[in-house]
Amino acid sequence: MAVVGGTMARAAVSFVLTPAAQAGSQGIEVFFTGILSNTGPTNDVYLNDIQFVAGSNLTTVANAFFANVPGVLSAGQTYSDIVFAVTIKLTTPIGNYFGTVTVLGGSNIFASGNLATQSFEVSVSEVTPFSAWQLAEFGANATNTAISGDLADPDADGIANLLEYALGLNPNVPDGTGLPTAKTDPACGCLTLTYIKAISATDLTYTPEAASDPNGSWATNGITQTVLGSDGVTQTNKASDAGNPIATSGKRFMHLRVTR
């Protein structure tokens, strides 16, 4: 607090986590974003420290606060981005864990008052290839679903992250090749779909499907598959709509469904 005109002016800070609950796998860092605002009319607020109360299964990372949050918020100023991070220990059992985070500071660089406190939750799941891939490709943004989520497209190439992962593509660089390709195979007189499968993606299911109309209904009836080759990282597969020759079925369409 500071003395202003003979009265005490209290540092006023609002603090909201966006969101307050995050999910992560054993062994990774989970980053929490939030909004910190100086709601006072005139005085600066010094953000001098951050304090955690969390169980032994979560290791708090105070440096994330000092690396991102400004040391001073002027009157009416708002910060909105990463506030803190926690590391989930490799030995942490699957489950939900809770804690609180308190921003300390006040009207000068020595202040250590409780400015604002928020509760947070971390839902811990087993490590999958997908979550490990997210961490490897997106680093600090591995838990930011707007960037690393299944349906996000951070490189704006029209290919969602889940498909980038499935096909062994780079989600941070626009891809011009590597997508499934369809063509007619004279050997069967049918439509075929050749696609890449990431060998490490054991948490995914690859399902080639065919239909007589681009709007479906899609089915696996009559589809056979052949492995064309592997480089140890990816496997090339060929799905043939052998049970539905074009000569008798008319127009045929194929696509690859990927789920996890």
PDB file of C-alpha atoms in Angstrom, residues 48-212:
ATOM      1  CA  ASN A  48       7.091  -9.160  -7.053  1.00  0.00           C
ATOM      2  CA  ASP A  49       6.594 -12.871  -6.532  1.00  0.00           C
ATOM      3  CA  ILE A  50       4.336 -15.877  -7.019  1.00  0.00           C
ATOM      4  CA  GLN A  51       3.477 -18.480  -4.401  1.00  0.00           C
ATOM      5  CA  PHE A  52       2.115 -21.987  -4.916  1.00  0.00           C
ATOM      6  CA  VAL A  53       0.297 -24.490  -2.786  1.00  0.00           C
ATOM      7  CA  ALA A  54       0.270 -27.813  -4.648  1.00  0.00           C
ATOM      8  CA  GLY A  55       0.623 -31.490  -3.862  1.00  0.00           C
ATOM      9  CA  SER A  56       3.866 -33.436  -4.095  1.00  0.00           C
ATOM     10  CA  ASN A  57       2.941 -34.843  -7.514  1.00  0.00           C
ATOM     11  CA  LEU A  58       3.207 -31.420  -9.176  1.00  0.00           C
ATOM     12  CA  THR A  59       6.411 -29.394  -9.359  1.00  0.00           C
ATOM     13  CA  THR A  60       5.760 -25.683  -9.721  1.00  0.00           C
ATOM     14  CA  VAL A  61       7.811 -23.638 -12.161  1.00  0.00           C
ATOM     15  CA  ALA A  62       8.074 -20.103 -10.760  1.00  0.00           C
ATOM     16  CA  ASN A  63      10.431 -18.981 -13.528  1.00  0.00           C
ATOM     17  CA  ALA A  64       7.544 -19.077 -16.003  1.00  0.00           C
ATOM     18  CA  PHE A  65       6.005 -16.185 -14.080  1.00  0.00           C
ATOM     19  CA  PHE A  66       9.095 -13.995 -14.096  1.00  0.00           C
ATOM     20  CA  ALA A  67       9.841 -14.781 -17.743  1.00  0.00           C
ATOM     21  CA  ASN A  68       6.426 -13.606 -18.946  1.00  0.00           C
ATOM     22  CA  VAL A  69       4.558 -11.388 -16.510  1.00  0.00           C
ATOM     23  CA  PRO A  70       5.648  -7.713 -16.342  1.00  0.00           C
ATOM     24  CA  GLY A  71       7.082  -6.519 -13.031  1.00  0.00           C
ATOM     25  CA  VAL A  72       4.810  -3.495 -12.887  1.00  0.00           C
ATOM     26  CA  LEU A  73       1.226  -2.898 -13.998  1.00  0.00           C
ATOM     27  CA  SER A  74       0.238   0.726 -14.338  1.00  0.00           C
ATOM     28  CA  ALA A  75      -3.278   1.844 -13.452  1.00  0.00           C
ATOM     29  CA  GLY A  76      -5.781   0.188 -15.787  1.00  0.00           C
ATOM     30  CA  GLN A  77      -3.119  -1.994 -17.444  1.00  0.00           C
ATOM     31  CA  THR A  78      -3.856  -5.663 -18.235  1.00  0.00           C
ATOM     32  CA  TYR A  79      -1.545  -8.599 -18.909  1.00  0.00           C
ATOM     33  CA  SER A  80      -2.993 -11.613 -20.736  1.00  0.00           C
ATOM     34  CA  ASP A  81      -0.762 -14.611 -21.497  1.00  0.00           C
ATOM     35  CA  ILE A  82       1.201 -17.359 -19.713  1.00  0.00           C
ATOM     36  CA  VAL A  83       1.251 -16.795 -15.940  1.00  0.00           C
ATOM     37  CA  PHE A  84       2.808 -19.974 -14.553  1.00  0.00           C
ATOM     38  CA  ALA A  85       3.582 -23.606 -15.272  1.00  0.00           C
ATOM     39  CA  VAL A  86       3.648 -26.872 -13.354  1.00  0.00           C
ATOM     40  CA  THR A  87       5.548 -30.035 -14.179  1.00  0.00           C
ATOM     41  CA  ILE A  88       3.745 -33.348 -13.769  1.00  0.00           C
ATOM     42  CA  LYS A  89       6.129 -35.857 -12.245  1.00  0.00           C
ATOM     43  CA  LEU A  90       6.708 -39.089 -14.155  1.00  0.00           C
ATOM     44  CA  THR A  91       5.573 -41.005 -11.067  1.00  0.00           C
ATOM     45  CA  THR A  92       2.294 -39.119 -10.723  1.00  0.00           C
ATOM     46  CA  PRO A  93      -0.678 -41.517 -10.640  1.00  0.00           C
ATOM     47  CA  ILE A  94      -3.510 -40.932 -13.096  1.00  0.00           C
ATOM     48  CA  GLY A  95      -6.072 -38.566 -11.592  1.00  0.00           C
ATOM     49  CA  ASN A  96      -7.009 -34.953 -10.839  1.00  0.00           C
ATOM     50  CA  TYR A  97      -4.783 -32.702  -8.743  1.00  0.00           C
ATOM     51  CA  PHE A  98      -5.526 -29.299  -7.246  1.00  0.00           C
ATOM     52  CA  GLY A  99      -3.555 -26.290  -6.059  1.00  0.00           C
ATOM     53  CA  THR A 100      -3.624 -22.548  -5.556  1.00  0.00           C
ATOM     54  CA  VAL A 101      -1.446 -19.794  -6.943  1.00  0.00           C
ATOM     55  CA  THR A 102      -1.033 -16.392  -5.288  1.00  0.00           C
ATOM     56  CA  VAL A 103       0.485 -13.260  -6.803  1.00  0.00           C
ATOM     57  CA  LEU A 104       2.473 -11.261  -4.233  1.00  0.00           C
ATOM     58  CA  GLY A 105       3.430  -7.588  -4.420  1.00  0.00           C
ATOM     59  CA  GLY A 106       2.047  -4.145  -3.822  1.00  0.00           C
ATOM     60  CA  SER A 107       2.947  -0.510  -4.231  1.00  0.00           C
ATOM     61  CA  ASN A 108       6.761  -0.925  -4.329  1.00  0.00           C
ATOM     62  CA  ILE A 109       9.466  -3.446  -5.201  1.00  0.00           C
ATOM     63  CA  PHE A 110       9.678  -4.677  -1.594  1.00  0.00           C
ATOM     64  CA  ALA A 111       5.977  -5.338  -1.127  1.00  0.00           C
ATOM     65  CA  SER A 112       4.905  -8.935  -0.512  1.00  0.00           C
ATOM     66  CA  GLY A 113       1.208  -8.572   0.092  1.00  0.00           C
ATOM     67  CA  ASN A 114      -1.350 -11.068  -1.200  1.00  0.00           C
ATOM     68  CA  LEU A 115      -2.649  -9.365  -4.346  1.00  0.00           C
ATOM     69  CA  ALA A 116      -4.822 -12.180  -5.703  1.00  0.00           C
ATOM     70  CA  THR A 117      -5.238 -15.951  -5.418  1.00  0.00           C
ATOM     71  CA  GLN A 118      -6.669 -18.472  -7.872  1.00  0.00           C
ATOM     72  CA  SER A 119      -7.268 -22.220  -7.659  1.00  0.00           C
ATOM     73  CA  PHE A 120      -6.113 -24.516 -10.459  1.00  0.00           C
ATOM     74  CA  GLU A 121      -6.577 -28.142 -11.458  1.00  0.00           C
ATOM     75  CA  VAL A 122      -4.412 -30.557 -13.452  1.00  0.00           C
ATOM     76  CA  SER A 123      -5.928 -33.730 -14.885  1.00  0.00           C
ATOM     77  CA  VAL A 124      -3.156 -36.285 -15.371  1.00  0.00           C
ATOM     78  CA  SER A 125      -3.322 -39.022 -17.984  1.00  0.00           C
ATOM     79  CA  GLU A 126      -0.835 -41.593 -19.261  1.00  0.00           C
ATOM     80  CA  VAL A 127       1.665 -40.498 -21.877  1.00  0.00           C
ATOM     81  CA  THR A 128       0.450 -41.330 -25.424  1.00  0.00           C
ATOM     82  CA  PRO A 129       2.450 -40.853 -28.687  1.00  0.00           C
ATOM     83  CA  PHE A 130       0.123 -38.001 -29.456  1.00  0.00           C
ATOM     84  CA  SER A 131       0.836 -36.045 -26.231  1.00  0.00           C
ATOM     85  CA  ALA A 132       4.557 -36.744 -26.601  1.00  0.00           C
ATOM     86  CA  TRP A 133       4.332 -35.504 -30.213  1.00  0.00           C
ATOM     87  CA  GLN A 134       2.554 -32.344 -29.061  1.00  0.00           C
ATOM     88  CA  LEU A 135       5.337 -31.620 -26.583  1.00  0.00           C
ATOM     89  CA  ALA A 136       8.054 -32.270 -29.159  1.00  0.00           C
ATOM     90  CA  GLU A 137       6.407 -30.120 -31.852  1.00  0.00           C
ATOM     91  CA  PHE A 138       4.895 -27.270 -29.822  1.00  0.00           C
ATOM     92  CA  GLY A 139       6.994 -27.020 -26.642  1.00  0.00           C
ATOM     93  CA  ALA A 140       5.468 -24.435 -24.299  1.00  0.00           C
ATOM     94  CA  ASN A 141       2.280 -24.448 -26.378  1.00  0.00           C
ATOM     95  CA  ALA A 142       1.777 -28.218 -26.005  1.00  0.00           C
ATOM     96  CA  THR A 143      -1.242 -27.633 -23.749  1.00  0.00           C
ATOM     97  CA  ASN A 144      -2.611 -24.652 -25.663  1.00  0.00           C
ATOM     98  CA  THR A 145      -5.427 -26.335 -27.581  1.00  0.00           C
ATOM     99  CA  ALA A 146      -5.757 -23.377 -29.955  1.00  0.00           C
ATOM    100  CA  ILE A 147      -2.283 -24.299 -31.242  1.00  0.00           C
ATOM    101  CA  SER A 148      -1.723 -27.964 -30.357  1.00  0.00           C
ATOM    102  CA  GLY A 149      -5.268 -29.348 -30.244  1.00  0.00           C
ATOM    103  CA  ASP A 150      -6.458 -32.219 -32.444  1.00  0.00           C
ATOM    104  CA  LEU A 151      -8.330 -29.942 -34.841  1.00  0.00           C
ATOM    105  CA  ALA A 152      -6.022 -26.920 -34.669  1.00  0.00           C
ATOM    106  CA  ASP A 153      -4.045 -25.931 -37.778  1.00  0.00           C
ATOM    107  CA  PRO A 154      -1.164 -23.662 -36.649  1.00  0.00           C
ATOM    108  CA  ASP A 155       0.617 -23.716 -40.032  1.00  0.00           C
ATOM    109  CA  ALA A 156      -2.655 -22.863 -41.858  1.00  0.00           C
ATOM    110  CA  ASP A 157      -2.198 -25.528 -44.542  1.00  0.00           C
ATOM    111  CA  GLY A 158      -5.691 -26.980 -44.143  1.00  0.00           C
ATOM    112  CA  ILE A 159      -4.400 -30.124 -42.380  1.00  0.00           C
ATOM    113  CA  ALA A 160      -5.470 -30.522 -38.741  1.00  0.00           C
ATOM    114  CA  ASN A 161      -2.850 -31.522 -36.155  1.00  0.00           C
ATOM    115  CA  LEU A 162      -4.258 -35.002 -35.650  1.00  0.00           C
ATOM    116  CA  LEU A 163      -3.838 -35.732 -39.357  1.00  0.00           C
ATOM    117  CA  GLU A 164      -0.359 -34.147 -39.395  1.00  0.00           C
ATOM    118  CA  TYR A 165       0.567 -36.527 -36.574  1.00  0.00           C
ATOM    119  CA  ALA A 166      -1.031 -39.512 -38.277  1.00  0.00           C
ATOM    120  CA  LEU A 167       0.759 -38.929 -41.587  1.00  0.00           C
ATOM    121  CA  GLY A 168       4.149 -38.056 -40.117  1.00  0.00           C
ATOM    122  CA  LEU A 169       3.962 -34.417 -41.261  1.00  0.00           C
ATOM    123  CA  ASN A 170       5.359 -31.231 -39.697  1.00  0.00           C
ATOM    124  CA  PRO A 171       2.527 -29.226 -38.070  1.00  0.00           C
ATOM    125  CA  ASN A 172       4.587 -26.029 -38.043  1.00  0.00           C
ATOM    126  CA  VAL A 173       5.377 -25.935 -41.772  1.00  0.00           C
ATOM    127  CA  PRO A 174       2.746 -25.906 -44.560  1.00  0.00           C
ATOM    128  CA  ASP A 175       2.731 -29.257 -46.343  1.00  0.00           C
ATOM    129  CA  GLY A 176       2.370 -29.664 -50.090  1.00  0.00           C
ATOM    130  CA  THR A 177       2.877 -33.419 -50.159  1.00  0.00           C
ATOM    131  CA  GLY A 178       2.240 -36.399 -47.914  1.00  0.00           C
ATOM    132  CA  LEU A 179      -1.550 -36.540 -48.094  1.00  0.00           C
ATOM    133  CA  PRO A 180      -3.435 -39.708 -49.128  1.00  0.00           C
ATOM    134  CA  THR A 181      -3.710 -40.072 -52.908  1.00  0.00           C
ATOM    135  CA  ALA A 182      -6.453 -41.856 -54.840  1.00  0.00           C
ATOM    136  CA  LYS A 183      -6.234 -43.393 -58.300  1.00  0.00           C
ATOM    137  CA  THR A 184      -7.726 -46.146 -60.417  1.00  0.00           C
ATOM    138  CA  ASP A 185      -5.858 -49.465 -60.406  1.00  0.00           C
ATOM    139  CA  PRO A 186      -6.265 -51.437 -63.689  1.00  0.00           C
ATOM    140  CA  ALA A 187      -5.373 -54.660 -61.870  1.00  0.00           C
ATOM    141  CA  CYS A 188      -8.641 -54.613 -59.920  1.00  0.00           C
ATOM    142  CA  GLY A 189     -10.589 -52.110 -61.983  1.00  0.00           C
ATOM    143  CA  CYS A 190     -11.195 -50.302 -58.717  1.00  0.00           C
ATOM    144  CA  LEU A 191     -10.307 -47.133 -56.867  1.00  0.00           C
ATOM    145  CA  THR A 192      -7.299 -47.246 -54.532  1.00  0.00           C
ATOM    146  CA  LEU A 193      -6.056 -44.949 -51.779  1.00  0.00           C
ATOM    147  CA  THR A 194      -2.350 -44.804 -50.876  1.00  0.00           C
ATOM    148  CA  TYR A 195      -1.521 -43.259 -47.517  1.00  0.00           C
ATOM    149  CA  ILE A 196       1.299 -42.878 -44.997  1.00  0.00           C
ATOM    150  CA  LYS A 197       1.005 -44.201 -41.463  1.00  0.00           C
ATOM    151  CA  ALA A 198       3.258 -42.982 -38.633  1.00  0.00           C
ATOM    152  CA  ILE A 199       4.555 -46.174 -37.026  1.00  0.00           C
ATOM    153  CA  SER A 200       4.807 -44.586 -33.562  1.00  0.00           C
ATOM    154  CA  ALA A 201       1.159 -43.488 -33.637  1.00  0.00           C
ATOM    155  CA  THR A 202      -0.099 -46.593 -31.877  1.00  0.00           C
ATOM    156  CA  ASP A 203      -2.909 -44.584 -30.255  1.00  0.00           C
ATOM    157  CA  LEU A 204      -4.540 -43.929 -33.641  1.00  0.00           C
ATOM    158  CA  THR A 205      -6.892 -45.979 -35.772  1.00  0.00           C
ATOM    159  CA  TYR A 206      -6.579 -45.636 -39.564  1.00  0.00           C
ATOM    160  CA  THR A 207      -9.734 -46.578 -41.471  1.00  0.00           C
ATOM    161  CA  PRO A 208      -9.903 -46.281 -45.286  1.00  0.00           C
ATOM    162  CA  GLU A 209     -13.529 -45.959 -46.369  1.00  0.00           C
ATOM    163  CA  ALA A 210     -15.332 -45.836 -49.696  1.00  0.00           C
ATOM    164  CA  ALA A 211     -18.703 -44.575 -50.947  1.00  0.00           C
ATOM    165  CA  SER A 212     -20.662 -44.049 -54.151  1.00  0.00           C
TER     166      SER A 212
END
